[in-house]
Each structure stands twice: as structure tokens, then as C-alpha cells.
Amino acid sequence: MADELAIVGKSLTKPDAFAKVSGQTRFADDLALPRMLFGRILRSPHPHARIVGVDTSRARALPGVLAVLTGDDLPIKFGILPVSQDEEALAREKVRYVGDPVAAVAATDEWIADEALDLIEVEFTQLPPIMSIEQAIAADAEPIHGASNVHKAVALEFGDTDEAMRAAQHVREDVVFFEGNTHLPMEQHAALAQYGADGKLTLWTSSQTPHYVHRALGKVLELPMSRIRVIATPNGGGFGGKSDIFSHELVAARLAIVTGRPVKITLTREEVFYAHRGRHPVLMRVKTGLTRDGRITAMQFRSFLDGGGYGSYGVASTYYTGALQATTYAIPRYRFEALRVFTNKPPCGPKRGHGTPQPRFALETHFDKVAEELGLDPVELRLRNLPRPDSRTVNWLRITSCGLEACINKVVEGSGFLERRRSMPRGRGLGFAVSSYLSGAGTAIYWNDMPHSEVQLKLDRNGGVALLCGAIDIGQGSDHILAAIVAEVLGVALEDIQLTTADTDLTPIDLGSYSSRVTFMAGNAAKAAAEKVRAQLFEAVARALPCDVDDLVARDRRIVRRNRPEEGVSFTQAVQLVEAGGGVVTATGSYTPPKLAGPYKGSGVGPSPAYSFSAAVVEVDCDVSTGEVRVPEVWIAHDIGRAINPVLVEGQVEGSVYMALGEALMEEQTFRLGLHKFPSLLEYKSPTALEAPVMHTYLVETIDREGPFGAKEAGQGPLLPVIPAVANAVYNALGVRIDEIPITPDKVLKAMADRSKRVGPASTPAFEFPPLIKAEIPEEWKGK
Amino acid sequence: MPIADRVAVRLRVNGEEMAVMVAPYKTLLEVLREDLGLTGTKHGCELGECSTCGVLVDGRPYLSCLAMPLDLEGREITTVEGMAHGSDPDPLQVAFAELGAAQCGYCTPAMLLTARALLDRDPHPTRDAIKEALSGVLCRCTGYLKIFEAVELAASRGRRHG
Amino acid sequence: MLRLPRLDYLRPRSIAEATELAAKNPGAMFIAGGTDLVPNLKRRQFDATALISLNVLPDTRRIEGDASRGVTIGAGATLDELAQHEALAGPFRALGQACGSVSTPQVRTMGTLGGNLLVDPRCNYYNQTYSWRKAVGFCLKKDGDICLVARSSPRCWAVSSSDSAPAALALNAEVTLQGMEGTRRLAAAALYRDDGIAYTTKRADEVITAVHLPASRGRMTSAYWKLRRRPAFDFPILGVAVAITWDEGAVRAARGALGAVGSHPVDITSFLAPLQGTRPTEDLITEVAQAADKPSRPLDNTDLSHYWRKRMTKVYIERALRDACGFEPLAGRLTAQVRGGAR
């Protein structure tokens, strides 16, 4: 269709905006039901201990307490990944971090519930806590699960990197560390469960992944999924932190079943820090071989992930630390080794950028140093190693559209990077970095051949379009994307689309709002469904007019002949024509990503139907006496494929930049005495409005051939280049390398005073990785 | 001395007199959400560390999680539910919706009310004044820029109607 | 949701009634703005059985006087009012700046000067929830028997975290207390004790009713510089207040105090003596600042490392002195740390 787009590409007001600005949006904790009880969870005070016994009798005797649960009430293990079914809703034998759930109560109010928790007596035998990667792999380490603290070890090689390294004219190696941090959504997790007299369980929960919660409830409660209804409430921020299955969801459900009354559990802010699943602390070693003129010949990358007490998404996180190196650099030979260990900390998982911000920090600071050694500017080094559109990386990732070069040009020109970086006063500096991210994980979390996203449309004589989809809006604007795509295809207005989302009784499956997948996958499903509806409408209208089906277009709530727009019918009339012929007008659409995994074990993590690309220049203003770093200005370009709604895409980009700056400069999770040092909003430092820099956002459109209307992701990718760009800017400003995130003022001063002009790790631990899996490499890389 | 279960409190919320019996140790946040059904006021920490629970008292930004209802008798309390005039949204609400200043929407009620207090005092604030005024409300989604722009757009459109 | 413990809420109509209620209810605590007390109570850092509200008393927030006569501030005046107030724009600017730098606009609208002067000393082993503190076995300050930041210490090292306290010391302020035994007036410095638990000389039945800023002889300038991670929300991890009285361009007297480096506001006036009688140069200020950090003894119980905070003491004393002496901020140094204050 050469017709101009009416809705796609326009900065329209999203459908859920007015509910949000009026306070009408009902978040999970806003829900209340008659006879509702309040649930609270007792958590482990020890990082590592065996549970000897739990005495709940005093709690049960407290007036107002309706139920008390312990691990034996929910004995079936679960986990988000089928390979890591290692969690219990309430720990039975062992606790593995301070905050690990042990028991739960339901009471008539939260004061009584809290009092009851204090009356539960748990006898523990403490075990030596494992609080670091080094402790986890020590020969005599107490195992947290099973026999060893190695959760996952990976060793992959694509071509002979040793040989390529030997032949390289220039080789550099760096060791860097990225401290863990957390999502910190403003909304604390909450779940409300109701068990009906009909034996049906309903759970309202602030979740990014209601489908996975549905599956876990079925498994742990041993109920058929058809008797469980999961309704995801609008998420008051997610960022990956609500994409796992959480104890409080299962516990609320069980308490509702036990008491026959609705039970709500809302986590306190402190508990949100324990629920975690945030950014892994990762220690990394990167080694690159290049030609004298700066062309990469080989890379060897090693990462050590501090996983916390459970598996969570950790196996995927582990692979992600090595997956996307080659989507921004044409690397002909690549080795990747990774180790994830268990430690006695809250479990880590996916946070915005899942497993890739840490290696991106390593890569982009590494190449800044490489460029300097080679006498190249950092932009030129990137340009000499650009990936090509429509190519395969050496680790088999298929790149379709690629706007990386355009992104680089935008930020470099916009910031005057090349000229200004040489002429800034001491304390001021500019840094540059690039990145790439997936538009949805190419494989589902559990192995199956079914679609990843499904959409159903239903229309009747009233002329509205009911759109049903399992996707949940977490603030990223997914409701708008679905409505805009359907409205565009059907030629109706945005407000004609009535959305029902994320209700497992009503909506077809969407795997969830994670891995930047909703626009691409649910968007494609919505487009397919709308096209089917449009075909039905066109057929009926063509018969009625009469005219050729191919002669019809849908626009402005009418279906008309392309070149004789006065001939046609209203959209509502068209729907009535179809309804008259065969009843209610429905269609479904679905999206299954193409099978893209390479021919090796572990190839399931990394493939995506399309990759976004980003580039950033960050300006810093450093205080030479205190080491404080402020960011006055950021230039960020993002290859979005196509912006379905530019203002929403800008919002995702700006929010990503913000979150990246917090991580780069202040956010970190640290532990002392075996527990989280400061699980509070005051001491976990999240940047305020006063720290917001001026941002210049450039959207680069490459119209991806597989994305809906050419769109790719925006929610995560733009975070990635900002963190290393800050580090590179600090170097430009002060001549010091802070090879450790976050870049705090004490580290900056220390580096300025030290002869090495550096703060960062010296080495990586000695660990014997498994033998390398030597994967075949794609044809196009053979002989290169 | 036994602690009173319930005490009578008269609050003026969004222009409406409300007389309720509440536990004397409940904060304004709890009374608004649980006793008056005004769940538009959110919470993120209940400790004054995020201002997600922000409301206005006599037109000034206040933390409902730390305010005690018994001290607020005779004061004018405004929540997000009271921003619109009938079905006419406040210009700030319109601007926030149009510019994508509400992503997840969770800090939005507090952000809107704080911005309303600013515009009532300073109808054409500078960007710096906006940043300063909003510095107490944490947002994790937007990076604040769309929020600043929305406040500026609402300011440029002039005073609220009604 | 974190909630207050069950307690009574008492609303006296006069100070006399308030002090009487306090004397009659040993478990009761006074509440004014509540911005420090309520979060601490929600974390069960106190065992209060009742709160005695000072918020419905008449005439607690009057601000009277001016620089030439001295200023008297009702202890119930809010931090926001004080940050904006004309009376704190000139010589008493340090106090205006200190009030304007407290936490957030929301907290400043609610919080009072009296409350800020008496902020419960903070420590990141103490300002934690009940369950967190229980997990570490509690500390000396509440429910425990050792100080977790200095385990062999017999005393508590919680940190004086008031912004207004060092400013009050530098400005030679006095406070009026009213209690069962009547009214007394004492120097601001005498309000504090060097102990994280028994940090004030105020008796349990006493209420601060007013703060007095004495008029200075001749011209006075003052400044407050606050170190913290973020320009909003955060308590000081170092505060420096200085006040200089001038005699024809020469320093007649220089007073100063540090916040957040000990359990009480630390007077550094004696270290500023070398300025006396001089027309301070930039070099002299640097020299004085180098020595004046001596009483700063930060421990590892706030945000950021205590080594760094110790180093920053010199830097911030220098900055505050430069500010009070009218020198421009140094090139290559951020000036964003202190905001607010009457302009």
C-alpha cells in the first residue's frame, strides 16, 4: 500500500494516558475486595542457614490470624526457566539469602499480620555465607545448592581465536567490574488472590509475565490452568523486575484457598529489594586482536556472574553476557567463556538490557583504550568494524536492518564530538559508545512450537473493535502500539479500539513484557489479525458496491475505492455487511519468530528477529577536588526501525538514558554482615529531577523488513551505550580510567591520586572452564 | 491507658467535607486509600523517601505517608481525584497525557499535584524552577524530560478553567 | 505497607498542656512536622505509646526581627518558610541555606526548625526496619548491646544529621526550651551532647519554642555548604557552616561548625582563629581549611566512604569560607552542592 500512514508514525495520545493522569488506573495494591485479608511474609534473617524447625503455634493463636503457612504447605519447586526449578514459595530446608521467604500469615489487618510474623519461631543452623564470586568457587566453599556453587559454566568458540590472536598486530586485554543494581520500580509488587466458591482461583498481580505466573500457579498449586485466572494489573514500573514468579504470588493464592477469603500481599520497599532479580554483578576480561589499522581479528571474552541465591533467569543472563558482542563489531573469530555462581544474596535476573549492559561497558571502554593505542579516534575505530545489514555474525546472529552508522553520525555531529573532545577544560569531557539489542528473544522460556504472541479481534454492528491480547502495559506504551497498528490497518481511529489485555481467561497468549518483544511480536500478531479482518470487510464491500477487492482502501472510518473515494461505505456499515453474512466478525493473528538459532548448544540465547542499534555521546562535568561527576548533556541516537509513536519512543530512549546514568554514577547493591546494606529508597540512590541532563534524542528509521510497519525495539537498547560513554567521558575529562561501575567520587579521587590513574579489578579468578564447544562458523566468515 | 481503636476526624478533601472514624495511628495516606477509597494517591516507601504519596495541603506539596490526619482538620487537602473540574481535566493532566509524561503512571498523581502547586505560585516557571519544584518526586520511567515539557506546555496554555 | 505502631494521638492546645502530657505519659513523644519521627517510628526505632502533637498549637511559627535587632524564630516555623524568608537572606543566610537544603520541597513544607535541630542522629545500622535490625542482632542505639560501626566502643556513634544545627552554632544562636520546670534559654551548642543516643540536653518534657539569632556587631556574612550524593532527598554526609563578622574589610571574628561528622555538631571556631584581624586571601583560606578539618571524624555509617568524607571536610570548609568571604567558586569545581536558601 503506497497510502500514507494515518496513525503509525504519529505522536498521538496513548489510550491509557487519561486514566493514568486522573488517578483512575487501578494498580494491584489499589484493589480491595469484601472480606479481604492481608498477607505478610516472614523472611530469613540469615544469608545461609538450615531450617531446623518452624513453630507457628503462637502466631496461629493470635486473634485476627486466619492462616499461617510454612514451606510444607507449598512443597513443589518452581523457577522461571525449566532448567532452574530451584525455588520454593516458602523455604523448606534451607534459606539462601537474607529475605528468603520462610513462612506467611493471613490476618484481618496488617498490624496483626506483622505481630503474627514476630510470633513465628524458626530455628536455624547457620552455614558459612558465600558473599562473593571468589568465595563461591573456593575449593572448600559450602554449596548453596547441590554439590557446587557453579550454576552455569559456558565455553564456546567460533573459529580459532588463539591462532587469530597470535597473528594479530595489536592485542589488548582489560579486566573490568560492573556492580549489581536493581530495577526500583516506584510501585512495590502486589498480588491479590481470590478463591471462588466454584473452585476457581483468580490472581491479580503486578507482573510483566502473567502467562508464566499462570503456569507456575498451576504447577505449584497442582490445579489445572483452566481453573486459574491471572490478571496482570498495569505495572507501576517493571524494568525486568516483575518478570519472574514470586513467592508472594503463590503464597497469596494458597492463603486465599486455605481461608476462602480474598488475600492481598503488597511487598514493602525493603522486600522489593529482596525480591530483586536485578542486574548481576559481573567481573569481565576482554581481549581483542586487531590489525594495525584497527580491524578486529579476534576476541576472547570471559565473564563471571554473581548470581545470588537462586537460578531465576540466570542461565539466560549468563549467555547474554557473551551474545551481543558481534552485533556491533564485525568479529571474525570469537571465544566466550562464562561462569555464573550461586551466592547468598537476593537472586539476580533480568534488568533492562538483560545481561548485556555489563559486557557493553567492558567492550566500549576497552575499544576506547584500543583506539587511543592505535592512534585512531574512537569513532573511526567503530566505523572500521561495522556489522553489515543482512548478515550473520560469527556466532550466527542474523542481522536484518542496521542503522548503526547513521546513529554514530547523528551523535557525533550533534555533539561536535571530534572537535570538542580535544579542547575541553580540565574536568569537562566527552565520551562515546555504541550498542545493540534484541527486538524480542527468538526462543520462548519453555520449549514449544506455539506462537509467542497472539491477538484476537472482535467486531460487531456497533463499529468498535475489541482487541484482546495477553500483553501487559508496564508503562512502555504497549497498549498504544497494539491499538495503533490495528487502527492503522482498519482505517479507524485510535479510540475505536477497545483493549482487553493480560487476562488469561479472556486474552490469547503473549509471553510477556520482557526482552523488548511486545512491539515486534504482539505488534506483528495484531497486524496479522487486523489484516484478516480487513480482508473480510473488503470482500463484503466489494460484493456490495460492487468492485474489485484490490480496489478498496480503509481510511477515515470508511472503506472506499482507492481512486473514487466517494464510492464506499462507512466502516460500521462494512462490519454490518460481514455480520449479516456470517455473524460476529472475528479474526486472530499470531507471531512466531523465525527459527534462527545457530548449530551449537547454547545458541538459543541471543537470536532475535531484528536488532536495534544505538550510539551515545555523554558530556561530563567533574569536580577535580571531590571527584564528583555530573552529566549536563547527552546525545543519543537509536535505530528504531520505525517509530510507531515517536513521542513514546523518545520516552523510552530518555528513560533508558536516565536509568543508565543512575547505574553509571550511583546505583549499586552492596552487602555487609551478609545482608543488603541499605534496602531503602533513600540510600539506594536514584537520580532526581535536578540531575536530569539535557538530552538530544535522534530516532533513526531503517524500516525493518520483519517488524510491524518496520518497527524494532526501544525499551532497553538505548540504555546500553550510555554507561560506557560516561566512563569514557570521565577519562576524557580527567585522564583516569574507572573500570568499575558505578563511578563514585571516591573512586575518581583515588584514581587521580594513584600512579596507575585507574581504579578497577586487577584480575579474574582462576577457574577451570569446561572444554570449549567449537562451533561451526557461518559460511561468510570462513577464511576471513 | 488503652489505645483508642477509632477516633472521629473531619477532613476536607477535594472540597468535600468527610467525617470518618479512623485509627488514630493511621497516616493520611492510609486514610485516603483505605477509609475514603481515594486510591489515586500511591505509595512507594511510606517513609518520605520518594514522594509518590504526594498530595496538596492548603495548596502546598505534602507527604501523605508522614502526615497525621488529626492535625489536618480544617485544612484543604487535594488529591489527584480533585484536579479535574467536573469532567474537564486540569491543563496539566492534558499536557501530561499528550506528551507521554506519564509512562507507568505511578508517580504521576504526585508529580501532577506538585506541578499544580508550582504553577499556582509561579504560572510561568523557568526550567530550573520546574526541576527544583519536582525534585522531591522520584520517577523511574521518563528521565523527567517529558514531565518538564508537559509542565511548560500546561503553563503556556494558561490557567486552569473554572 | 509500612505503618505506625498502634499509639494514641494527643492534641494539646498549649505548650503548657503539651509538657504536662509529656510528663504524665513517659512513653509519649512530641511530633511536629513528623518527617523524621514518623519514618523512624514506622521502622520501630522508638517504642512510643503516644504522640503529642505540636501542630495545633497557636503561635509556634512566628518569625520576628531583622539583622540589626536579631531574629527570633518560632520553632514551629517550617523549613520552607525559613528558606524563603527575608530575615534569613542577609547575615543569617547560612541558616536559610541549611533549611533550604533539607531533603525535598515536600519535607521542607512539613518539617519545622525545631524538628530539624533535633533530628535523631542517624546511622545506617540504625535507620533500618525492625526486621533488618533484628537480622543483624540490633545495635546499641535500639534493642541491642553493641555499636555495629565501632564494635569495641562503649558508646553509640550515630551521626548528627541536622542541616540547621551547624548553622545555628556558626550563627551563635540560642534556643528557648519550655518544660514542667519552666522556661530556659541556652546556646545552640549547649543543646547537644556528643553521644548518638543521648544526643540532646533537652529534657523529655521540654519543647523547643524559639530560636534566637543574635544581631552581630558590624557586618556579618555566612554560608552553609552541604555534601551529599544527590541534590535532593539526602541527609548531609558533611555540612559546613561558617559566619564571619567584619570590621572594615578585616575579619573581626569567624565562627564555624561541622555537621554529619560526629554525633553532635562540631564547633570549629577555634580553627578559624588565624583569619581574625586579616583581610583573608585565597591562600590563607586554603591554609586555614587544611587545618580546620581536624575534629572531623566520620565513620563508616553513612553514604559513601568515610575516608572520602574526611578528605572532603577540608574541601568544603574552604568552599564555605570562600563563599562567606565573597570569593568566586574555583574553576573546575562544581557548585551544585548547595542550593536553596533565601536568595
PDB file of C-alpha atoms in Angstrom, chain A residues 11 13-14 17-18 20-23 25-27 29-30 111 182-188 235-237 239 266 268-269 351-352 474-475 647-648 650-652 654-656 658-659 667 680-682 684 686-690 692-695, chain B residues 23 25-26 30 33-34 39-47 49-50 52 80-81 83 89 92-94 96-100 102-109 112 128 130-132 134-135 137-146 148-149:
ATOM      1  CA  SER A  11       2.728  11.167  18.277  1.00  0.00           C
ATOM      2  CA  THR A  13      -2.000  10.338  22.993  1.00  0.00           C
ATOM      3  CA  LYS A  14      -1.848   6.746  24.181  1.00  0.00           C
ATOM      4  CA  ALA A  17      -2.970   8.142  29.310  1.00  0.00           C
ATOM      5  CA  PHE A  18      -6.079   9.820  30.695  1.00  0.00           C
ATOM      6  CA  LYS A  20      -3.195   7.466  34.423  1.00  0.00           C
ATOM      7  CA  VAL A  21      -3.297  11.240  34.804  1.00  0.00           C
ATOM      8  CA  SER A  22      -6.634  11.156  36.577  1.00  0.00           C
ATOM      9  CA  GLY A  23      -5.687   8.534  39.160  1.00  0.00           C
ATOM     10  CA  THR A  25      -5.721   3.428  36.720  1.00  0.00           C
ATOM     11  CA  ARG A  26      -6.068   0.606  39.220  1.00  0.00           C
ATOM     12  CA  PHE A  27      -2.731  -0.806  40.228  1.00  0.00           C
ATOM     13  CA  ASP A  29      -2.497  -2.532  45.608  1.00  0.00           C
ATOM     14  CA  ASP A  30      -5.411  -0.242  44.722  1.00  0.00           C
ATOM     15  CA  TRP A 111      -0.785  -4.811  62.218  1.00  0.00           C
ATOM     16  CA  THR A 182      18.208  -3.127  40.943  1.00  0.00           C
ATOM     17  CA  HIS A 183      15.140  -2.028  38.978  1.00  0.00           C
ATOM     18  CA  LEU A 184      13.488   0.060  41.665  1.00  0.00           C
ATOM     19  CA  PRO A 185      10.046   0.399  40.105  1.00  0.00           C
ATOM     20  CA  MET A 186       8.103   3.024  42.023  1.00  0.00           C
ATOM     21  CA  GLU A 187       5.283   0.546  42.544  1.00  0.00           C
ATOM     22  CA  GLN A 188       6.026  -2.164  45.062  1.00  0.00           C
ATOM     23  CA  ASN A 235       2.678  -2.282  36.231  1.00  0.00           C
ATOM     24  CA  GLY A 236       3.848   0.793  38.089  1.00  0.00           C
ATOM     25  CA  GLY A 237       7.242   0.260  36.544  1.00  0.00           C
ATOM     26  CA  PHE A 239      12.213  -2.799  34.022  1.00  0.00           C
ATOM     27  CA  THR A 266       1.838  -5.936  48.997  1.00  0.00           C
ATOM     28  CA  THR A 268       7.245  -3.305  51.429  1.00  0.00           C
ATOM     29  CA  ARG A 269      10.033  -1.400  49.736  1.00  0.00           C
ATOM     30  CA  LYS A 351      17.080  -5.804  34.340  1.00  0.00           C
ATOM     31  CA  ARG A 352      16.715  -3.522  31.311  1.00  0.00           C
ATOM     32  CA  ILE A 474       4.282  -1.680  32.023  1.00  0.00           C
ATOM     33  CA  GLY A 475       4.466   1.967  31.067  1.00  0.00           C
ATOM     34  CA  VAL A 647       6.784  10.570  21.466  1.00  0.00           C
ATOM     35  CA  LEU A 648       6.545   7.168  23.128  1.00  0.00           C
ATOM     36  CA  GLU A 650      11.521   9.222  22.789  1.00  0.00           C
ATOM     37  CA  GLY A 651      10.124   8.465  26.224  1.00  0.00           C
ATOM     38  CA  GLN A 652      11.695   5.009  26.144  1.00  0.00           C
ATOM     39  CA  GLU A 654      15.061   9.202  27.548  1.00  0.00           C
ATOM     40  CA  GLY A 655      14.048   6.816  30.310  1.00  0.00           C
ATOM     41  CA  SER A 656      16.813   4.444  29.267  1.00  0.00           C
ATOM     42  CA  TYR A 658      18.174   8.226  32.801  1.00  0.00           C
ATOM     43  CA  MET A 659      18.389   4.711  34.144  1.00  0.00           C
ATOM     44  CA  GLU A 667      23.132   2.889  41.860  1.00  0.00           C
ATOM     45  CA  SER A 680      15.623   1.743  51.045  1.00  0.00           C
ATOM     46  CA  LEU A 681      14.717   4.415  48.549  1.00  0.00           C
ATOM     47  CA  LEU A 682      16.782   6.926  50.491  1.00  0.00           C
ATOM     48  CA  TYR A 684      19.667   3.257  47.097  1.00  0.00           C
ATOM     49  CA  SER A 686      18.067   7.015  42.221  1.00  0.00           C
ATOM     50  CA  PRO A 687      18.687  10.280  40.345  1.00  0.00           C
ATOM     51  CA  THR A 688      16.269  13.143  40.916  1.00  0.00           C
ATOM     52  CA  ALA A 689      14.772  15.733  38.581  1.00  0.00           C
ATOM     53  CA  LEU A 690      17.653  18.055  39.440  1.00  0.00           C
ATOM     54  CA  ALA A 692      18.285  15.239  34.592  1.00  0.00           C
ATOM     55  CA  PRO A 693      20.611  16.261  31.770  1.00  0.00           C
ATOM     56  CA  VAL A 694      19.712  17.981  28.553  1.00  0.00           C
ATOM     57  CA  MET A 695      19.090  15.139  26.126  1.00  0.00           C
TER      58      MET A 695
ATOM     59  CA  ALA B  23      -7.453   4.528  63.859  1.00  0.00           C
ATOM     60  CA  TYR B  25      -2.206   5.975  64.200  1.00  0.00           C
ATOM     61  CA  LYS B  26      -3.156   5.840  60.539  1.00  0.00           C
ATOM     62  CA  GLU B  30      -3.805   5.110  54.750  1.00  0.00           C
ATOM     63  CA  ARG B  33      -6.679   4.986  50.338  1.00  0.00           C
ATOM     64  CA  GLU B  34      -8.340   2.679  52.825  1.00  0.00           C
ATOM     65  CA  THR B  39      -6.650   5.168  45.650  1.00  0.00           C
ATOM     66  CA  GLY B  40      -5.332   7.731  43.186  1.00  0.00           C
ATOM     67  CA  THR B  41      -2.763   8.556  45.857  1.00  0.00           C
ATOM     68  CA  LYS B  42       0.025   5.978  45.531  1.00  0.00           C
ATOM     69  CA  HIS B  43       2.873   4.910  47.776  1.00  0.00           C
ATOM     70  CA  GLY B  44       6.433   3.795  47.146  1.00  0.00           C
ATOM     71  CA  CYS B  45       8.125   3.626  50.535  1.00  0.00           C
ATOM     72  CA  GLU B  46       5.851   5.113  53.216  1.00  0.00           C
ATOM     73  CA  LEU B  47       8.942   6.808  54.658  1.00  0.00           C
ATOM     74  CA  GLU B  49      11.871   8.903  50.572  1.00  0.00           C
ATOM     75  CA  CYS B  50      10.107   9.112  47.187  1.00  0.00           C
ATOM     76  CA  THR B  52       4.955   9.091  45.379  1.00  0.00           C
ATOM     77  CA  VAL B  80      -5.328  13.703  42.075  1.00  0.00           C
ATOM     78  CA  GLU B  81      -9.040  12.894  42.067  1.00  0.00           C
ATOM     79  CA  MET B  83      -7.633  18.019  39.971  1.00  0.00           C
ATOM     80  CA  PRO B  89      -9.184  17.711  33.147  1.00  0.00           C
ATOM     81  CA  LEU B  92      -1.501  19.733  33.444  1.00  0.00           C
ATOM     82  CA  GLN B  93      -3.352  16.439  33.122  1.00  0.00           C
ATOM     83  CA  VAL B  94      -3.942  17.114  29.440  1.00  0.00           C
ATOM     84  CA  PHE B  96       0.968  15.008  30.712  1.00  0.00           C
ATOM     85  CA  ALA B  97      -1.266  12.764  28.615  1.00  0.00           C
ATOM     86  CA  GLU B  98      -0.355  14.384  25.318  1.00  0.00           C
ATOM     87  CA  LEU B  99       3.387  14.442  25.818  1.00  0.00           C
ATOM     88  CA  GLY B 100       3.818  10.960  27.242  1.00  0.00           C
ATOM     89  CA  ALA B 102       3.015   9.504  32.323  1.00  0.00           C
ATOM     90  CA  GLN B 103       4.672   6.225  31.361  1.00  0.00           C
ATOM     91  CA  CYS B 104       3.776   3.714  34.035  1.00  0.00           C
ATOM     92  CA  GLY B 105       1.664   6.402  35.672  1.00  0.00           C
ATOM     93  CA  TYR B 106       2.612   5.552  39.224  1.00  0.00           C
ATOM     94  CA  CYS B 107       4.418   8.756  40.214  1.00  0.00           C
ATOM     95  CA  THR B 108       2.036  10.748  38.029  1.00  0.00           C
ATOM     96  CA  PRO B 109      -0.540  11.791  40.671  1.00  0.00           C
ATOM     97  CA  LEU B 112       0.834  16.447  38.765  1.00  0.00           C
ATOM     98  CA  ASP B 128      15.255  25.352  36.660  1.00  0.00           C
ATOM     99  CA  ILE B 130      10.392  23.247  37.479  1.00  0.00           C
ATOM    100  CA  LYS B 131      13.300  20.942  38.242  1.00  0.00           C
ATOM    101  CA  GLU B 132      13.597  22.355  41.727  1.00  0.00           C
ATOM    102  CA  LEU B 134       9.708  18.468  41.162  1.00  0.00           C
ATOM    103  CA  SER B 135      12.983  17.398  42.769  1.00  0.00           C
ATOM    104  CA  VAL B 137       9.152  13.232  43.392  1.00  0.00           C
ATOM    105  CA  LEU B 138      11.079  10.266  42.070  1.00  0.00           C
ATOM    106  CA  CYS B 139      10.254   8.909  38.620  1.00  0.00           C
ATOM    107  CA  ARG B 140      11.983   5.817  37.259  1.00  0.00           C
ATOM    108  CA  CYS B 141      10.424   5.762  33.777  1.00  0.00           C
ATOM    109  CA  THR B 142      10.705   9.056  31.986  1.00  0.00           C
ATOM    110  CA  GLY B 143      14.066  10.568  32.794  1.00  0.00           C
ATOM    111  CA  TYR B 144      11.885  13.566  33.751  1.00  0.00           C
ATOM    112  CA  LEU B 145      12.206  15.377  30.409  1.00  0.00           C
ATOM    113  CA  LYS B 146       8.685  14.755  29.171  1.00  0.00           C
ATOM    114  CA  PHE B 148       9.310  19.144  32.396  1.00  0.00           C
ATOM    115  CA  GLU B 149       7.985  19.682  28.880  1.00  0.00           C
TER     116      GLU B 149
END
